[in-house]
C-alpha positions as a Markdown table, in Angstrom:
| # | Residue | x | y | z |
|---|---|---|---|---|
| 1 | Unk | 6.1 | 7.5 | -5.3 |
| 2 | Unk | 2.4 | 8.0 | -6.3 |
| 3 | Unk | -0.3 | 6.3 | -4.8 |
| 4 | Unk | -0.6 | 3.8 | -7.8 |
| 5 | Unk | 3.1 | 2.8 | -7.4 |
| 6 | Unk | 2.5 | 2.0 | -3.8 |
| 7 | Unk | -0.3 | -0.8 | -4.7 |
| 8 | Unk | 0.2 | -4.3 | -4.5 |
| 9 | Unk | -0.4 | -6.0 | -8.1 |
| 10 | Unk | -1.4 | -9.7 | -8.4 |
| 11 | Unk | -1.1 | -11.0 | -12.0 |
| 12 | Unk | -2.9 | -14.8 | -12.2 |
| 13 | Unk | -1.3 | -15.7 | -15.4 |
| 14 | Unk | -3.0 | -18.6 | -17.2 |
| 15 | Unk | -2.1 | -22.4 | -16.7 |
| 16 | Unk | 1.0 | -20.1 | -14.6 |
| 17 | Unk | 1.8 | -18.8 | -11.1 |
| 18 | Unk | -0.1 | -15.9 | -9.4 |
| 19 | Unk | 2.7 | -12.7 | -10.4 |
| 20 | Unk | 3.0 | -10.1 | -7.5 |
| 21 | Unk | 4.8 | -7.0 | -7.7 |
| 22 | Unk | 5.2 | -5.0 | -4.9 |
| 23 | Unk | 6.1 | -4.9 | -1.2 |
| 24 | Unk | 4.2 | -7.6 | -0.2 |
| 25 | Unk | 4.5 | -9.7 | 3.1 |
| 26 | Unk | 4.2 | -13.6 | 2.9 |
| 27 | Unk | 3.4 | -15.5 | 5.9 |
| 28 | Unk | 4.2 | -19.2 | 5.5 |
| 29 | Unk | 1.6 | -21.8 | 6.9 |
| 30 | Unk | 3.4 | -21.6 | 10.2 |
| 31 | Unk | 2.9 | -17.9 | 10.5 |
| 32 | Unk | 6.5 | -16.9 | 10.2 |
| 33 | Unk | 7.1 | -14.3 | 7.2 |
| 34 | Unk | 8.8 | -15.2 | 4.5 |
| 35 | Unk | 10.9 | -12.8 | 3.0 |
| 36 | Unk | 10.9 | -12.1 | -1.1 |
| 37 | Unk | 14.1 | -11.3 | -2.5 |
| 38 | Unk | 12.4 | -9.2 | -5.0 |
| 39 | Unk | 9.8 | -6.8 | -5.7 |
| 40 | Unk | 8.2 | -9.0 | -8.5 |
| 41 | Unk | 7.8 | -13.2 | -7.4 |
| 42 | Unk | 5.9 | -15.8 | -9.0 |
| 43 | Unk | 3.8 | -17.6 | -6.4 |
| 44 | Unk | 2.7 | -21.4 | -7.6 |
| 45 | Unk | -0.8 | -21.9 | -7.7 |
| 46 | Unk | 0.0 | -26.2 | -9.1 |
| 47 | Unk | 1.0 | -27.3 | -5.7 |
| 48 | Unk | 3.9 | -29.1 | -7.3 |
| 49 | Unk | 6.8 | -26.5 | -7.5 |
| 50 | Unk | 10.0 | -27.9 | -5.2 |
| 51 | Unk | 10.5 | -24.6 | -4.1 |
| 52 | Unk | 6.8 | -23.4 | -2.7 |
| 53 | Unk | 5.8 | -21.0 | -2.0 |
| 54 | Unk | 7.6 | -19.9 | -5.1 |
| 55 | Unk | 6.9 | -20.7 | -8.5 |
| 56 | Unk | 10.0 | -23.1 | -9.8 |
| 57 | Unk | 8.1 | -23.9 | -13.7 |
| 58 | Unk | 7.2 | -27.2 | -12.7 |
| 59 | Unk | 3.3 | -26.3 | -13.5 |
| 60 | Unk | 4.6 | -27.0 | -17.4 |
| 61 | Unk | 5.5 | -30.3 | -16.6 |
| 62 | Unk | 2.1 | -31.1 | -15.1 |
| 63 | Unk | 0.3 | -29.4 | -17.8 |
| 64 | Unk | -1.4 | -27.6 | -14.9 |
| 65 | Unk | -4.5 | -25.9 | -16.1 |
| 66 | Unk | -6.2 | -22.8 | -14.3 |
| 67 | Unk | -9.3 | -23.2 | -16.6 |
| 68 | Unk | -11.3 | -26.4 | -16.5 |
| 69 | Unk | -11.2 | -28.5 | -20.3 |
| 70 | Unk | -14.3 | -27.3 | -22.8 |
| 71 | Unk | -16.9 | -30.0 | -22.8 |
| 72 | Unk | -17.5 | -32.1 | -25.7 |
């Protein structure tokens, strides 16, 4: 594996979840580590997913928005 491979990669995709590939650790908010069944996971960044921390699509629904509207 080259040293590139080894990296942790976090994609922020627009009005979306934060994407991170890699062997990551997650520690919940009560410090115990929670355990990714992959390599890749969608974290949500809306606060509205039923399945935090992981991303579940809900952020569609909301019309969650990671940039703030254009002014008139």
């Amino acid at each position: 594996m080259t040293r590139d491979e080894e990296r942790v990669r976090i994609s922020p995709y627009p009005d979306g979840p934060l994407v991170v590939r890699g062997d990551v650790v997650i520690v919940g908010p009560d410090g115990e580590e929670i355990v990714p069944k992959r390599r890749t996971v969608a974290l949500c960044r809306c606060g509205v997913s039923a399945i935090k921390p992981w991303c579940d699509g809900t952020h569609k629904l909301v019309n969650f928005r990671t940039e703030p509207p254009a002014p008139e």
